[in-house]
Every structure is written in C-alpha cells, then in structure tokens.
Coordinates of C-alpha atoms in Angstrom, one line a residue:
M1 CA 24.5 -7.6 -7.0
E2 CA 22.6 -5.0 -5.3
R3 CA 20.8 -5.4 -1.6
R4 CA 18.3 -3.8 -0.7
R5 CA 16.8 -3.2 3.0
V6 CA 13.7 -5.2 4.2
G7 CA 11.0 -2.7 5.5
R8 CA 11.5 -1.0 8.3
S9 CA 14.0 -2.6 9.7
G10 CA 17.7 -2.5 9.5
L11 CA 18.4 -5.5 7.9
E12 CA 19.6 -5.6 4.5
V13 CA 19.9 -8.3 2.0
S14 CA 20.9 -9.6 -1.4
R15 CA 18.1 -9.1 -3.6
L16 CA 18.7 -12.8 -4.5
A17 CA 18.8 -15.6 -1.7
L18 CA 20.6 -18.6 -2.7
G19 CA 17.6 -21.9 -2.3
T20 CA 18.6 -24.8 -0.7
M21 CA 15.5 -26.9 -0.5
T22 CA 17.0 -29.6 -3.2
W23 CA 21.1 -29.4 -0.2
S24 CA 21.7 -33.0 0.6
R25 CA 18.9 -34.7 -1.6
D26 CA 19.2 -33.6 -5.5
T27 CA 22.3 -31.1 -4.4
S28 CA 25.3 -33.0 -3.4
A29 CA 28.2 -31.1 -1.2
D30 CA 30.3 -30.2 -4.2
E31 CA 27.1 -29.0 -6.3
A32 CA 26.3 -27.2 -3.7
G33 CA 30.3 -25.7 -2.9
A34 CA 30.2 -24.4 -5.8
Q35 CA 26.6 -22.7 -6.5
L36 CA 27.3 -21.1 -3.2
D37 CA 31.4 -20.7 -4.9
L38 CA 29.2 -18.7 -7.6
F39 CA 26.3 -16.7 -5.7
L40 CA 28.9 -15.0 -3.0
N41 CA 31.2 -14.1 -5.8
A42 CA 28.4 -12.9 -7.5
G43 CA 27.5 -10.1 -4.3
G44 CA 24.9 -13.0 -2.5
T45 CA 24.8 -13.3 0.7
L46 CA 21.3 -14.5 1.6
L47 CA 21.0 -18.3 2.0
D48 CA 17.2 -19.7 2.7
T49 CA 16.9 -23.3 4.6
A50 CA 15.0 -24.9 6.5
A51 CA 14.5 -27.4 9.4
S52 CA 12.2 -29.3 7.2
Y53 CA 14.7 -29.0 3.9
A54 CA 15.4 -32.9 3.6
D55 CA 15.0 -33.7 7.0
G56 CA 17.3 -31.0 8.4
G57 CA 20.5 -32.4 5.3
S58 CA 19.5 -29.2 4.2
E59 CA 21.1 -26.8 6.9
A60 CA 23.7 -29.5 7.7
T61 CA 25.1 -29.5 4.9
I62 CA 25.8 -25.2 4.9
G63 CA 26.5 -26.1 8.5
A64 CA 29.8 -27.8 6.9
M65 CA 30.3 -25.6 4.7
L66 CA 30.8 -22.7 7.9
G67 CA 33.0 -25.5 9.4
G68 CA 35.0 -25.3 6.7
T69 CA 35.6 -22.6 3.7
V70 CA 32.7 -20.3 4.6
N71 CA 33.4 -17.8 6.9
R72 CA 30.1 -17.2 8.7
H73 CA 30.1 -13.1 8.6
E74 CA 30.2 -13.3 4.7
V75 CA 26.8 -15.0 4.4
Q76 CA 23.3 -14.6 5.7
I77 CA 21.3 -17.4 6.9
C78 CA 17.3 -17.3 6.6
T79 CA 16.0 -20.9 8.1
K80 CA 12.2 -22.0 9.4
A81 CA 11.0 -23.4 12.1
G82 CA 7.3 -24.9 12.6
I83 CA 7.0 -27.6 10.6
R84 CA 7.7 -31.0 12.4
R85 CA 8.4 -35.0 10.7
T86 CA 6.1 -37.4 12.3
A87 CA 4.6 -41.2 11.1
R88 CA 2.2 -39.9 9.0
G89 CA 4.9 -37.0 7.2
G90 CA 5.2 -33.1 8.0
M91 CA 2.7 -31.9 10.6
I92 CA 2.6 -28.1 10.9
D93 CA 3.5 -26.6 13.8
A94 CA 4.2 -23.9 15.7
S95 CA 4.2 -24.0 19.4
R96 CA 6.1 -22.8 21.9
D97 CA 8.2 -25.8 22.6
S98 CA 8.2 -27.3 19.0
M99 CA 9.6 -23.8 17.7
L100 CA 12.0 -24.0 20.0
A101 CA 13.7 -26.6 19.8
A102 CA 13.5 -27.2 16.0
L103 CA 15.6 -23.4 16.1
D104 CA 18.1 -25.1 18.5
A105 CA 18.3 -27.9 16.5
S106 CA 19.0 -25.6 13.6
L107 CA 21.9 -24.1 15.3
E108 CA 23.6 -27.8 16.1
R109 CA 23.1 -28.5 12.5
L110 CA 24.0 -25.5 10.7
Q111 CA 27.4 -25.1 13.4
T112 CA 26.7 -21.2 14.1
D113 CA 25.5 -20.0 17.8
Y114 CA 22.6 -17.7 16.3
V115 CA 20.8 -17.4 12.3
D116 CA 20.4 -13.9 10.7
V117 CA 16.3 -14.4 9.8
W118 CA 14.1 -17.1 11.5
L119 CA 10.9 -17.4 9.9
V120 CA 7.3 -19.5 11.5
H121 CA 7.5 -21.5 7.8
A122 CA 3.7 -22.3 8.2
F123 CA 0.9 -20.1 9.9
D124 CA -1.3 -23.2 12.2
A125 CA -4.3 -23.2 13.2
A126 CA -4.2 -24.6 16.2
T127 CA -1.6 -22.3 18.1
P128 CA -2.5 -19.3 18.9
L129 CA -0.5 -16.4 17.9
E130 CA 0.3 -15.0 20.6
E131 CA 2.3 -18.2 21.8
T132 CA 4.0 -18.9 18.2
L133 CA 4.8 -14.7 18.9
H134 CA 6.7 -16.0 22.4
A135 CA 8.7 -18.3 20.7
L136 CA 9.5 -15.5 18.1
E137 CA 10.6 -13.1 21.3
I138 CA 12.5 -16.0 22.9
A139 CA 14.7 -16.4 20.3
V140 CA 15.2 -12.6 19.3
N141 CA 16.3 -11.9 23.1
S142 CA 18.2 -15.1 24.1
G143 CA 19.9 -14.1 20.6
R144 CA 19.7 -17.2 18.7
A145 CA 18.0 -14.8 16.2
R146 CA 18.6 -11.4 14.7
Y147 CA 15.4 -10.9 12.6
V148 CA 12.4 -12.8 12.7
G149 CA 9.5 -12.8 10.8
V150 CA 6.6 -16.2 9.4
S151 CA 5.9 -16.8 6.2
N152 CA 3.1 -18.5 3.4
F153 CA 1.2 -16.7 6.1
P154 CA -2.3 -15.2 5.1
A155 CA -2.8 -11.4 5.4
W156 CA -4.8 -11.9 8.3
A157 CA -2.6 -14.2 9.9
M158 CA -0.3 -11.8 8.8
T159 CA -1.9 -9.0 10.1
R160 CA -2.8 -9.6 13.3
I161 CA 0.5 -11.3 14.6
A162 CA 2.7 -8.1 13.3
T163 CA 0.1 -6.2 15.8
L164 CA 0.8 -8.4 18.7
A165 CA 4.2 -7.7 18.1
S166 CA 3.8 -4.0 18.8
G167 CA 6.0 -3.9 22.1
R168 CA 8.6 -6.2 21.5
P169 CA 10.9 -7.2 19.0
A170 CA 8.6 -6.7 15.5
V171 CA 8.7 -9.6 12.5
A172 CA 10.2 -7.7 10.3
L173 CA 9.5 -10.0 6.5
S174 CA 6.9 -12.4 5.3
Q175 CA 8.1 -14.9 2.9
C176 CA 5.3 -16.3 0.6
E177 CA 5.2 -17.6 -3.0
Y178 CA 5.7 -14.8 -6.0
S179 CA 6.1 -15.7 -10.1
L180 CA 4.0 -15.0 -13.2
L181 CA 2.4 -17.4 -12.4
Q182 CA 1.5 -16.9 -8.4
R183 CA 0.5 -13.5 -8.0
G184 CA -1.9 -14.0 -5.4
V185 CA -0.5 -12.0 -2.7
E186 CA -0.6 -8.9 -4.7
R187 CA -4.8 -9.4 -3.6
E188 CA -3.8 -8.7 0.2
V189 CA -0.1 -10.1 1.6
L190 CA 1.6 -7.1 -0.1
P191 CA -1.2 -4.0 0.5
A192 CA -1.2 -5.5 4.0
I193 CA 2.7 -5.5 4.2
E194 CA 3.1 -1.5 3.2
A195 CA 1.2 -0.2 5.9
L196 CA 3.2 -2.0 8.3
G197 CA 6.0 -2.0 6.9
M198 CA 7.6 -5.0 6.7
G199 CA 9.4 -6.7 4.1
F200 CA 8.6 -9.8 1.6
M201 CA 10.6 -12.2 0.3
G202 CA 9.5 -14.2 -2.1
W203 CA 10.1 -18.2 -3.4
S204 CA 10.1 -20.0 -5.9
P205 CA 9.9 -16.9 -9.0
L206 CA 10.5 -19.4 -11.6
G207 CA 7.4 -20.3 -11.3
R208 CA 8.5 -23.5 -9.9
G209 CA 10.5 -24.4 -13.2
V210 CA 7.9 -23.8 -15.2
L211 CA 8.4 -20.4 -16.0
T212 CA 12.1 -22.0 -17.5
G213 CA 10.7 -23.9 -20.5
K214 CA 11.8 -27.4 -19.9
Y215 CA 7.8 -28.4 -19.9
M216 CA 6.6 -26.6 -23.0
D217 CA 7.1 -29.8 -24.7
A218 CA 7.4 -32.3 -22.7
I219 CA 8.5 -33.1 -18.8
P220 CA 12.0 -34.3 -18.7
A221 CA 12.9 -37.6 -17.4
D222 CA 15.4 -35.7 -14.5
S223 CA 13.7 -32.9 -14.2
R224 CA 11.4 -32.2 -11.0
A225 CA 7.7 -33.2 -12.5
A226 CA 9.3 -36.4 -12.8
S227 CA 10.4 -36.9 -9.0
D228 CA 9.1 -39.0 -7.1
H229 CA 9.5 -36.5 -4.2
L230 CA 8.6 -33.1 -6.0
A231 CA 5.8 -34.1 -8.9
G232 CA 3.3 -32.5 -7.1
F233 CA 4.6 -29.6 -6.4
V234 CA 5.0 -29.5 -9.7
E235 CA 1.3 -30.3 -10.8
P236 CA -0.4 -27.5 -10.9
Y237 CA 1.3 -25.1 -12.9
L238 CA 1.6 -27.6 -16.0
G239 CA -2.2 -26.7 -16.8
D240 CA -4.0 -24.6 -20.0
G241 CA -3.8 -21.1 -17.5
A242 CA -0.1 -21.8 -17.1
S243 CA 0.5 -22.3 -20.7
A244 CA 0.0 -19.2 -21.6
V245 CA 2.1 -17.5 -19.3
T246 CA 4.8 -18.9 -20.3
H247 CA 4.0 -18.7 -24.1
A248 CA 4.4 -15.0 -23.7
L249 CA 6.5 -15.2 -21.3
A250 CA 9.0 -17.3 -24.0
T251 CA 8.0 -14.6 -27.0
A252 CA 9.4 -11.5 -24.5
A253 CA 12.4 -13.9 -23.9
E254 CA 13.3 -14.1 -27.4
G255 CA 12.8 -10.6 -27.7
L256 CA 14.7 -9.3 -25.5
A257 CA 17.8 -12.5 -26.6
W258 CA 17.6 -13.1 -22.7
S259 CA 16.5 -16.5 -21.1
M260 CA 13.0 -17.7 -19.9
Q261 CA 14.6 -18.1 -16.3
A262 CA 16.2 -14.7 -16.9
T263 CA 13.9 -12.2 -18.0
A264 CA 11.1 -14.4 -15.5
L265 CA 13.0 -13.9 -12.5
A266 CA 13.9 -10.3 -14.0
W267 CA 10.3 -9.3 -13.8
V268 CA 10.1 -10.4 -10.4
L269 CA 13.0 -8.1 -9.2
S270 CA 11.4 -5.4 -11.0
R271 CA 8.4 -5.3 -8.2
E272 CA 9.3 -2.8 -5.9
A273 CA 7.5 -4.5 -2.5
V274 CA 10.2 -7.7 -3.1
S275 CA 12.8 -7.2 -0.8
S276 CA 14.7 -10.6 -1.9
T277 CA 13.8 -13.1 -4.1
V278 CA 14.4 -17.3 -3.3
V279 CA 16.4 -18.6 -5.5
G280 CA 17.3 -22.7 -5.9
A281 CA 19.7 -25.1 -8.8
R282 CA 20.0 -27.9 -8.9
T283 CA 23.7 -27.5 -10.2
A284 CA 25.9 -25.0 -10.7
D285 CA 25.3 -24.4 -14.1
Q286 CA 21.2 -23.9 -13.8
L287 CA 22.0 -21.4 -10.7
K288 CA 23.5 -18.9 -13.5
P289 CA 20.9 -17.5 -15.7
S290 CA 20.0 -16.3 -12.3
L291 CA 22.7 -14.8 -11.7
V292 CA 23.2 -13.0 -14.4
A293 CA 19.2 -11.6 -14.0
A294 CA 20.0 -9.9 -11.1
T295 CA 22.2 -7.2 -12.9
Q296 CA 19.1 -6.7 -16.5
A297 CA 16.6 -4.4 -15.9
L298 CA 13.5 -5.7 -18.3
P299 CA 12.5 -2.3 -20.4
T300 CA 9.1 -1.1 -18.8
A301 CA 7.2 -1.8 -22.4
I302 CA 7.8 -5.9 -22.1
G303 CA 6.8 -5.6 -18.2
D304 CA 3.6 -4.1 -18.5
A305 CA 3.2 -7.2 -21.6
L306 CA 3.8 -9.7 -19.0
D307 CA 1.9 -8.0 -16.3
E308 CA -1.5 -8.2 -18.6
I309 CA -1.2 -11.8 -19.0
S310 CA -1.0 -13.0 -15.4
A311 CA -2.8 -10.8 -14.0
P312 CA -4.8 -12.6 -11.0
S313 CA -8.3 -12.2 -10.8
I314 CA -9.4 -9.8 -7.8
G315 CA -12.7 -9.6 -7.1
Y316 CA -14.5 -7.8 -4.1
P317 CA -13.7 -6.8 -1.1
E318 CA -9.7 -6.2 -2.7
R319 CA -10.8 -4.2 -6.0
R320 CA -10.2 -0.6 -5.4

C-alpha cells in the first residue's frame, strides 16, 4: 500500500487508515484481529481510534493486541480526545485539563507510552483555542504524542489554531468527513489546508456505508441504519439527493466491473489533497474490497462524471 507525506510535516502514513469505531461493540476481538491482520498484510500502518469510541473499548481492544501478537512499531496510532461522557450523553470539552486527562487514559488503554497522532475530536466553542493548543503542545513536548491536529473543525477555527501554533509544535493535519456524499470540505477547509501546508485525513469515504449500495432497495436488518446507536448516523444520507449519487456510482462501478465500495473509495483516494482516508468495517470480509481499492486507479472520465453528479453547492464568497 502506498504511503504519503502528511502536508509539509515529516509524518508519512498509509493511504488507508483502519477505522476502529465498532471494535469491542459491534466487532468482536477475534474479528478485529482478523481485520488488523488483513490490513497489515496489505501494507497498511495507520489505525484510527478515539477515547470516545465504545467508551474506550476500541482503544482497549487495540491495546490488548499490542500487548500480544502485534509489534508496536508495526503500527501508527491516531487517537482523539475532546468528547467526554456525561449523564446526558457525549459533551464536547477541549479544555486543557480534560484533554490531557483523556490522553493519559488513552495511553493506558492502548498499553503504549505514546501515540503517533493525537487529534482534538471536535471544535469546542466554550474553550479558548489557545488553551486547547497548550494541551497539544504539552502532549508533544512530553513525548506522549508525535504529531497533533484537529478533527471536524470549521476552516476558520482550524486556520486560527494552526496560526497560533507558530513557533510551537505544528498542527500537522485536519481530519474531516469526505466522500461523494459529503464534499463540504472543498469549500474552505481544503483550500485552507493547502495554504497552511497541513495534511488532510478523510473519514467515512463510503458515505457512512450508503455508497456500498446496501441501502438501495431496503435497510438490511444487520446494518448500521437498523442499529439503535447508529441509525441516526446513517439517516442523513438516505434521501433523494444521496440516492441520485448512489445510482450514478452503481452505474460507474458496473462499467468498471468493480464493486461500488471500491469505486467510491478509489474516487476519494484520487483526490490530491487526501493524505489518508479512514475505512471501517464490522467484519474482515467487509474490509477486503477497500484494500483492493487502494491498488486501483480510477479512470479520469469516470472520476469526472462522479465529480459532476456529486458536486457540492458553492456560492458567495467561496466561488471563484
């Protein structure tokens, strides 16, 4: 699997990152191990997790593997902090105290003394960016994180924290959702990333599972859309607008004799701004088409047609 430099930093990562959001909740330890074996054998290195995934269960599953059959130096770990559990559900909290406490807990669950990439999971409007940046600085200077960045930040906040970091450890990358069904980052986030010399990591390149085609006729009983805790995650992409893109993708995939999953992922990987993109699966069998896609080049004519059908609405003042 190809590796790519993350912006102007010294960090190199595999073009695919293995998403672990379902590990320990919908994906058993055995299935997680099978996924990791496939991923490593395909040349992948980057694992994506978060302190909030399965209330820490995802990180604990990775930690058990690192304490057993997997060599720590074979993998790069990206984890996130800034969403903490409360009695009323998840709460965004990127304060210095909360961030650093979450990092220490993550390291304990992961059974390692550092992570390769540590991200602020979401923008916290209640905490000054200077304070959040100080937590990132402490993490790097203490050796607990090699590189730092942000996730799901609007362009202005991402630009502000990256600018504040001048003379400190750099904010190396931004992670946001990016797929044929969600191209909002093209308006301001990606142009800002290019100007700042940052890297970009996409998540949910398969449109939260919708671009696999599994929802074209009905909602399968064993799918995310039928799950109590993930139905709301999938629902935004089950409308008419998404359906038009999904059917166009199906036509393109049929013409290529590829799976819809591989075609959708190949489109994301063809975007020059993308350093890596996160692919998640409930089972090892579901992961295999994504690994195949990492070796396939999307024909230009097909890419252009998919660009046209999925183009986001861009108006004033972004339109050039």
